Amino acid sequence: MYKQILRSIADVGVFGSISLILFFTVFCLVLIRVVTTKKSHIQKMSNLPLDNSMIN
Amino acid sequence: MNNTTVDTFYYNNKLVRDFAYATAFWGLIGMLVGLLAAFQLVYPELNFELPYTTFGRTRPLHTNAVIFAFVGNGIFMGVYYSLPRLLKTPMYSKKLGNIHFWGWQGIIVAAAVTLLLGMTTGKEYAELEWPIDIAITIIWVIFGANMMATILQRRESHLYVAIWFYIATWVTVAVLHIVNSMEIPVNLFKSYSVYAGVQDALVQWWYGHNAVAFFLTTPYLGLMYYFMPKAANRPVYSYRLSIIHFWALIFIYIWAGPHHLLYTALPDWAQSLGMAFSLMLIAPSWGGMLNGLLTLRGAWDKVRQDPVLKFMVVAVTAYGMATFEGPLMSIKAVNAISHYTDWTIAHVHIGTLGWNGFLTFGIMYWLFPRIFRTKLYSIKLANAHFWIGTMGILFYAVPLYWAGFTQSLMWKEFTEEGFLAYPNFLETVTQILPMYLMRAIGGSLYVVGLLIMLYNIYKTVKQGDFLEAEKAQAPPRALAHVHEADHWHRWIEKRPMQLLVASMFVILIGGVVEMVPTFLISSNVPTISTVKPYTPLELQGRDIYIAEGCYVCHSQMIRPFRDETERYGEFSKGGEFVYDHPFQWGSKRTGPDLHRIGGKYSDSWHYNHMLEPVSMSPGSIMPSYSWLIEDKLDTHTTAKKIRVMQQLGVPYPKGYDKIANNDLEAQAQAIAERLKKDNIEVEADREIIALIAYLQRLGTDIKKQPKEEDE
């Protein structure tokens, strides 16, 4: 039955273009976000594994 | 930070230790089974003429054991160590952790037993039957709940990139496992995939490829991003790059599945999509690899002394090699040569032996001395392990590359007169047996290395003093970041649930776009009017084919190449598989393709060949299946099987389940009589009869004359 509902989606081929555009957009957003992140924050993040909270 | 506002708490190392022991134990078992399988290919007598120890069952046991038992426990070992420390809080629940640990080990034991008994769905790396599938789902949810609850009670508000990888791993593996394991039970030990033929293949390789991506790769990248900086005592080379690595990788990986089905009956557009995304994968993968290697900038002198770093460097290098080679093999022209050959096996083992194995070993050498408050028992032995293991990888992979190229070129070679240069498939097998032997020796070296490690760790544990509860201090979360201005770009790093949903959204797009159209548009799988459902006897025979793991060595998918149509017959069409629950296209041709085997040989040929393969094909490395002649076919299941098939849309007439066994017996009798004419006395109720019926049916439907009511 669910197949019947899905089958009614018109122009299923447009999925491909949508997803490529989506990927490109997401990728660009990530890139922008990454490039504009402050250095101090990046440094803090990358030091997280080394931040020893253990005391013995 | 003011000391009066600091919380004191304890990290629990017990589960970390237990998962580490389990990793070591199952690693040894899984690799020993792999070694047995490798030697079986050279010395078929090592199949011991027992159903439980034939290659068709040991190989799935090996793959499942090393993926889900060795690497699986390795993931949990690393997560249970790194997650609390990155979040500055103990794991949310010890109880859930214990259920997770014992549940997972129970699943592994159940898997080992059922696979050797021949209970399998017949889908690679998803072979486990439905009760175990459900158990996996429950245990996986328990693990996820414990992980997310830990994240929610954290003291460190920012989520380090390793945790992103853990979250994406969890959500994606859940989705993959559930979608690919959709099956309808026949009984407790047998089920049929709800998908058939082309669609089953697409779902299976969407799963299969991403089992590599999200079980063997992303969680281990998380481990790399935590343990490599730890071991080198310096932060990751570029945290920015790691963010891009993460998003690009999870977005692209999910699309790449169809590269396992190039030149098959899968619709062409889906193949091209898979190939394009596979090529794109080079970029994030290499970004990640370089990020790992460059973390050691200025610390290369340490690599010379510290075995932990040596293992990690080789692991990350192997990751780089495998992720360069993978996209390369996804190019259709290359895939035409590499597919179905040992090239693929070599490629996979660069990833598993190099990347997964060596990273696991590196982490273990680092971890054990720490949780046992001692020094590693012997650096010398660790170095010996490193060199023997590295040699093992090379001796494993290089002969197999050679074997792959050799065999593929032999398959494709034509004489000047236009005939196949090697018309007998067996010639191309015996040619590469020396390479198989060298591979098995390489594998043995690798296992020797592992044994050395186990001894070293045993001694380390012996001399150490286990620290079960590790005391730690950190300010409570509200105080820790009270002075920090909230920048927009930190949004996602503080919101694990949103991150989980976002990763799920990202991976679902790929799955939906590739699969929905194939399921919906009927033109994607053209129907062929002469293709009819299997007879009850053939259906039972097909289930024997699956239980014996024939798909491990034989494909049922003839690609549209001249050498393949010449050797096997007409190339395979999507419409021929519409009643195949599950599909049995296979992924490796250790033996020849079987899609057009029907009618090619006599029934007696098949009988003799199953009883004693070398009697029909001298030099064959196929195991003997003599028990099929002694074992009676269980016909009690026939009615239920027919009903399940009807549920799945296979057009058996209404009420056919009740009379199916009559047809079954009549067909079996006819085969037994034909055999009798060739002086073979065998009862009609034996398993071999059903298997012969199935083999003789394979690929014959399209040769039949269509009746008048055609489309």
Short mmCIF file of C-alpha atoms in Angstrom, two decimals, chain B residues 291-502:
data_model
loop_
_atom_site.label_atom_id
_atom_site.label_comp_id
_atom_site.label_asym_id
_atom_site.label_seq_id
_atom_site.Cartn_x
_atom_site.Cartn_y
_atom_site.Cartn_z
CA ASN B 291 44.99 14.95 9.00
CA GLY B 292 45.92 11.79 10.86
CA LEU B 293 49.47 11.61 9.50
CA LEU B 294 50.16 15.32 9.91
CA THR B 295 49.13 15.07 13.54
CA LEU B 296 52.59 13.57 13.93
CA ARG B 297 54.29 16.67 12.51
CA GLY B 298 57.39 17.30 14.51
CA ALA B 299 56.95 14.03 16.34
CA TRP B 300 58.34 11.63 13.77
CA ASP B 301 61.28 10.90 16.03
CA LYS B 302 58.73 9.41 18.43
CA VAL B 303 57.48 7.09 15.73
CA ARG B 304 60.89 5.43 15.69
CA GLN B 305 60.63 4.51 19.34
CA ASP B 306 56.99 4.11 20.12
CA PRO B 307 55.32 0.97 18.73
CA VAL B 308 51.91 2.52 19.37
CA LEU B 309 52.64 5.27 16.86
CA LYS B 310 54.16 2.81 14.40
CA PHE B 311 50.96 0.82 14.34
CA MET B 312 48.92 3.97 13.96
CA VAL B 313 51.02 5.31 11.10
CA VAL B 314 50.64 2.10 9.14
CA ALA B 315 46.93 2.01 9.97
CA VAL B 316 46.32 5.50 8.64
CA THR B 317 48.49 4.83 5.60
CA ALA B 318 46.45 1.70 4.88
CA TYR B 319 43.31 3.81 5.23
CA GLY B 320 44.73 6.14 2.61
CA MET B 321 45.66 3.30 0.27
CA ALA B 322 42.31 1.58 0.58
CA THR B 323 40.36 4.79 0.09
CA PHE B 324 42.36 5.64 -2.99
CA GLU B 325 41.94 2.19 -4.43
CA GLY B 326 38.23 2.00 -3.64
CA PRO B 327 37.22 4.92 -5.86
CA LEU B 328 39.61 3.62 -8.51
CA MET B 329 37.82 0.28 -8.51
CA SER B 330 34.51 2.11 -8.78
CA ILE B 331 35.41 3.40 -12.21
CA LYS B 332 33.46 1.20 -14.55
CA ALA B 333 36.39 0.39 -16.80
CA VAL B 334 38.53 -0.71 -13.86
CA ASN B 335 35.66 -2.55 -12.24
CA ALA B 336 35.18 -4.57 -15.40
CA ILE B 337 38.57 -6.12 -14.60
CA SER B 338 38.56 -6.12 -10.81
CA HIS B 339 35.07 -7.35 -10.06
CA TYR B 340 34.58 -11.01 -9.12
CA THR B 341 38.35 -11.43 -8.68
CA ASP B 342 40.77 -11.57 -5.76
CA TRP B 343 41.66 -7.95 -6.37
CA THR B 344 38.60 -7.10 -4.26
CA ILE B 345 39.72 -9.46 -1.50
CA ALA B 346 43.18 -7.88 -1.48
CA HIS B 347 41.65 -4.40 -1.39
CA VAL B 348 39.41 -5.28 1.55
CA HIS B 349 42.29 -6.76 3.51
CA ILE B 350 44.41 -3.63 3.13
CA GLY B 351 41.55 -1.96 4.92
CA THR B 352 40.85 -4.60 7.53
CA LEU B 353 44.35 -5.91 8.32
CA GLY B 354 45.98 -2.51 7.92
CA TRP B 355 43.47 0.09 9.01
CA ASN B 356 41.23 -1.79 11.45
CA GLY B 357 43.71 -4.33 12.71
CA PHE B 358 46.70 -2.05 13.19
CA LEU B 359 44.66 0.77 14.71
CA THR B 360 43.16 -1.72 17.15
CA PHE B 361 46.61 -3.05 18.05
CA GLY B 362 47.98 0.47 18.47
CA ILE B 363 45.14 1.43 20.77
CA MET B 364 45.55 -1.77 22.80
CA TYR B 365 49.29 -1.25 23.31
CA TRP B 366 48.48 2.26 24.48
CA LEU B 367 45.48 1.34 26.60
CA PHE B 368 46.53 -1.71 28.59
CA PRO B 369 49.51 -0.14 30.38
CA ARG B 370 47.31 2.80 31.32
CA ILE B 371 44.37 0.97 32.81
CA PHE B 372 46.73 -1.50 34.49
CA ARG B 373 49.01 1.24 35.83
CA THR B 374 52.19 -0.29 34.51
CA LYS B 375 54.51 -0.23 31.52
CA LEU B 376 54.14 -2.40 28.48
CA TYR B 377 55.81 -5.72 29.28
CA SER B 378 58.03 -5.66 26.22
CA ILE B 379 58.54 -2.92 23.65
CA LYS B 380 60.75 -5.36 21.73
CA LEU B 381 57.93 -7.84 21.33
CA ALA B 382 55.59 -5.04 20.25
CA ASN B 383 58.12 -4.04 17.60
CA ALA B 384 58.41 -7.65 16.52
CA HIS B 385 54.63 -7.79 16.21
CA PHE B 386 54.71 -4.62 14.15
CA TRP B 387 57.20 -5.97 11.63
CA ILE B 388 55.69 -9.45 11.38
CA GLY B 389 52.23 -7.94 11.02
CA THR B 390 53.36 -5.52 8.33
CA MET B 391 55.05 -8.32 6.42
CA GLY B 392 51.89 -10.33 6.89
CA ILE B 393 49.79 -7.63 5.24
CA LEU B 394 52.17 -7.44 2.29
CA PHE B 395 52.44 -11.18 1.87
CA TYR B 396 48.69 -11.38 2.07
CA ALA B 397 47.82 -8.61 -0.35
CA VAL B 398 50.49 -8.70 -3.06
CA PRO B 399 49.87 -12.32 -4.17
CA LEU B 400 46.15 -11.66 -4.24
CA TYR B 401 46.56 -8.58 -6.43
CA TRP B 402 48.61 -10.74 -8.73
CA ALA B 403 46.02 -13.48 -8.63
CA GLY B 404 43.25 -11.00 -9.38
CA PHE B 405 44.95 -9.47 -12.39
CA THR B 406 46.08 -12.83 -13.72
CA GLN B 407 42.70 -14.46 -13.47
CA SER B 408 40.78 -11.53 -14.89
CA LEU B 409 43.12 -11.27 -17.87
CA MET B 410 42.85 -15.01 -18.47
CA TRP B 411 39.07 -14.81 -18.37
CA LYS B 412 39.10 -12.07 -20.96
CA GLU B 413 41.74 -13.42 -23.32
CA PHE B 414 40.70 -14.49 -26.82
CA THR B 415 42.69 -16.45 -29.37
CA GLU B 416 43.35 -15.00 -32.80
CA GLU B 417 40.53 -17.12 -34.15
CA GLY B 418 38.14 -15.41 -31.77
CA PHE B 419 37.74 -18.20 -29.24
CA LEU B 420 38.27 -17.93 -25.50
CA ALA B 421 41.92 -18.65 -24.79
CA TYR B 422 40.98 -20.39 -21.54
CA PRO B 423 37.52 -21.84 -22.14
CA ASN B 424 37.86 -24.07 -19.09
CA PHE B 425 37.33 -21.90 -16.02
CA LEU B 426 39.36 -24.30 -13.93
CA GLU B 427 42.55 -23.42 -15.81
CA THR B 428 42.27 -19.89 -14.49
CA VAL B 429 41.88 -21.26 -10.95
CA THR B 430 44.77 -23.72 -10.92
CA GLN B 431 46.96 -20.94 -12.34
CA ILE B 432 46.53 -18.83 -9.21
CA LEU B 433 46.72 -21.55 -6.56
CA PRO B 434 50.37 -20.72 -5.76
CA MET B 435 49.23 -17.16 -5.05
CA TYR B 436 46.52 -18.49 -2.76
CA LEU B 437 49.14 -20.43 -0.86
CA MET B 438 51.30 -17.32 -0.46
CA ARG B 439 48.27 -15.41 0.75
CA ALA B 440 47.61 -18.05 3.37
CA ILE B 441 51.24 -17.78 4.50
CA GLY B 442 50.87 -14.00 4.71
CA GLY B 443 47.75 -14.47 6.80
CA SER B 444 49.65 -16.86 9.06
CA LEU B 445 52.34 -14.24 9.64
CA TYR B 446 49.67 -11.75 10.62
CA VAL B 447 48.20 -14.22 13.12
CA VAL B 448 51.66 -14.95 14.55
CA GLY B 449 51.97 -11.22 15.15
CA LEU B 450 48.64 -11.24 16.92
CA LEU B 451 49.77 -14.12 19.14
CA ILE B 452 52.86 -12.16 20.09
CA MET B 453 50.63 -9.26 21.09
CA LEU B 454 48.38 -11.48 23.15
CA TYR B 455 51.40 -12.78 25.07
CA ASN B 456 52.72 -9.26 25.57
CA ILE B 457 49.37 -8.05 26.86
CA TYR B 458 48.97 -11.08 29.09
CA LYS B 459 52.33 -10.31 30.69
CA THR B 460 51.46 -6.63 30.98
CA VAL B 461 48.19 -7.44 32.72
CA LYS B 462 50.01 -9.90 34.98
CA GLN B 463 52.56 -7.35 36.15
CA GLY B 464 50.03 -4.52 36.39
CA ASP B 465 47.47 -3.45 38.92
CA PHE B 466 44.04 -2.89 37.41
CA LEU B 467 42.55 0.53 38.04
CA GLU B 468 38.83 -0.07 37.92
CA ALA B 469 37.62 3.34 39.00
CA GLU B 470 39.75 6.20 37.73
CA LYS B 471 39.33 9.36 39.77
CA ALA B 472 38.77 12.56 37.82
CA GLN B 473 37.79 16.14 38.44
CA ALA B 474 36.06 18.74 36.33
CA PRO B 475 33.92 21.78 36.93
CA PRO B 476 30.19 21.28 36.52
CA ARG B 477 28.93 22.15 33.07
CA ALA B 478 27.01 25.27 34.01
CA LEU B 479 30.07 26.81 35.64
CA ALA B 480 32.61 25.67 33.15
CA HIS B 481 31.33 27.89 30.39
CA VAL B 482 29.70 30.70 32.22
CA HIS B 483 32.05 33.30 30.81
CA GLU B 484 31.92 32.16 27.29
CA ALA B 485 29.98 34.12 24.75
CA ASP B 486 27.80 31.88 22.64
CA HIS B 487 28.92 32.00 19.05
CA TRP B 488 26.63 30.85 16.30
CA HIS B 489 29.16 28.41 14.89
CA ARG B 490 29.20 26.41 18.10
CA TRP B 491 25.55 25.63 17.78
CA ILE B 492 25.95 22.12 16.52
CA GLU B 493 28.83 21.21 18.80
CA LYS B 494 26.56 21.71 21.77
CA ARG B 495 23.55 19.85 20.48
CA PRO B 496 24.06 16.10 20.25
CA MET B 497 20.42 15.31 19.51
CA GLN B 498 20.31 17.76 16.63
CA LEU B 499 23.59 16.33 15.41
CA LEU B 500 22.06 12.86 15.49
CA VAL B 501 19.01 13.99 13.54
CA ALA B 502 21.14 15.94 11.07
#
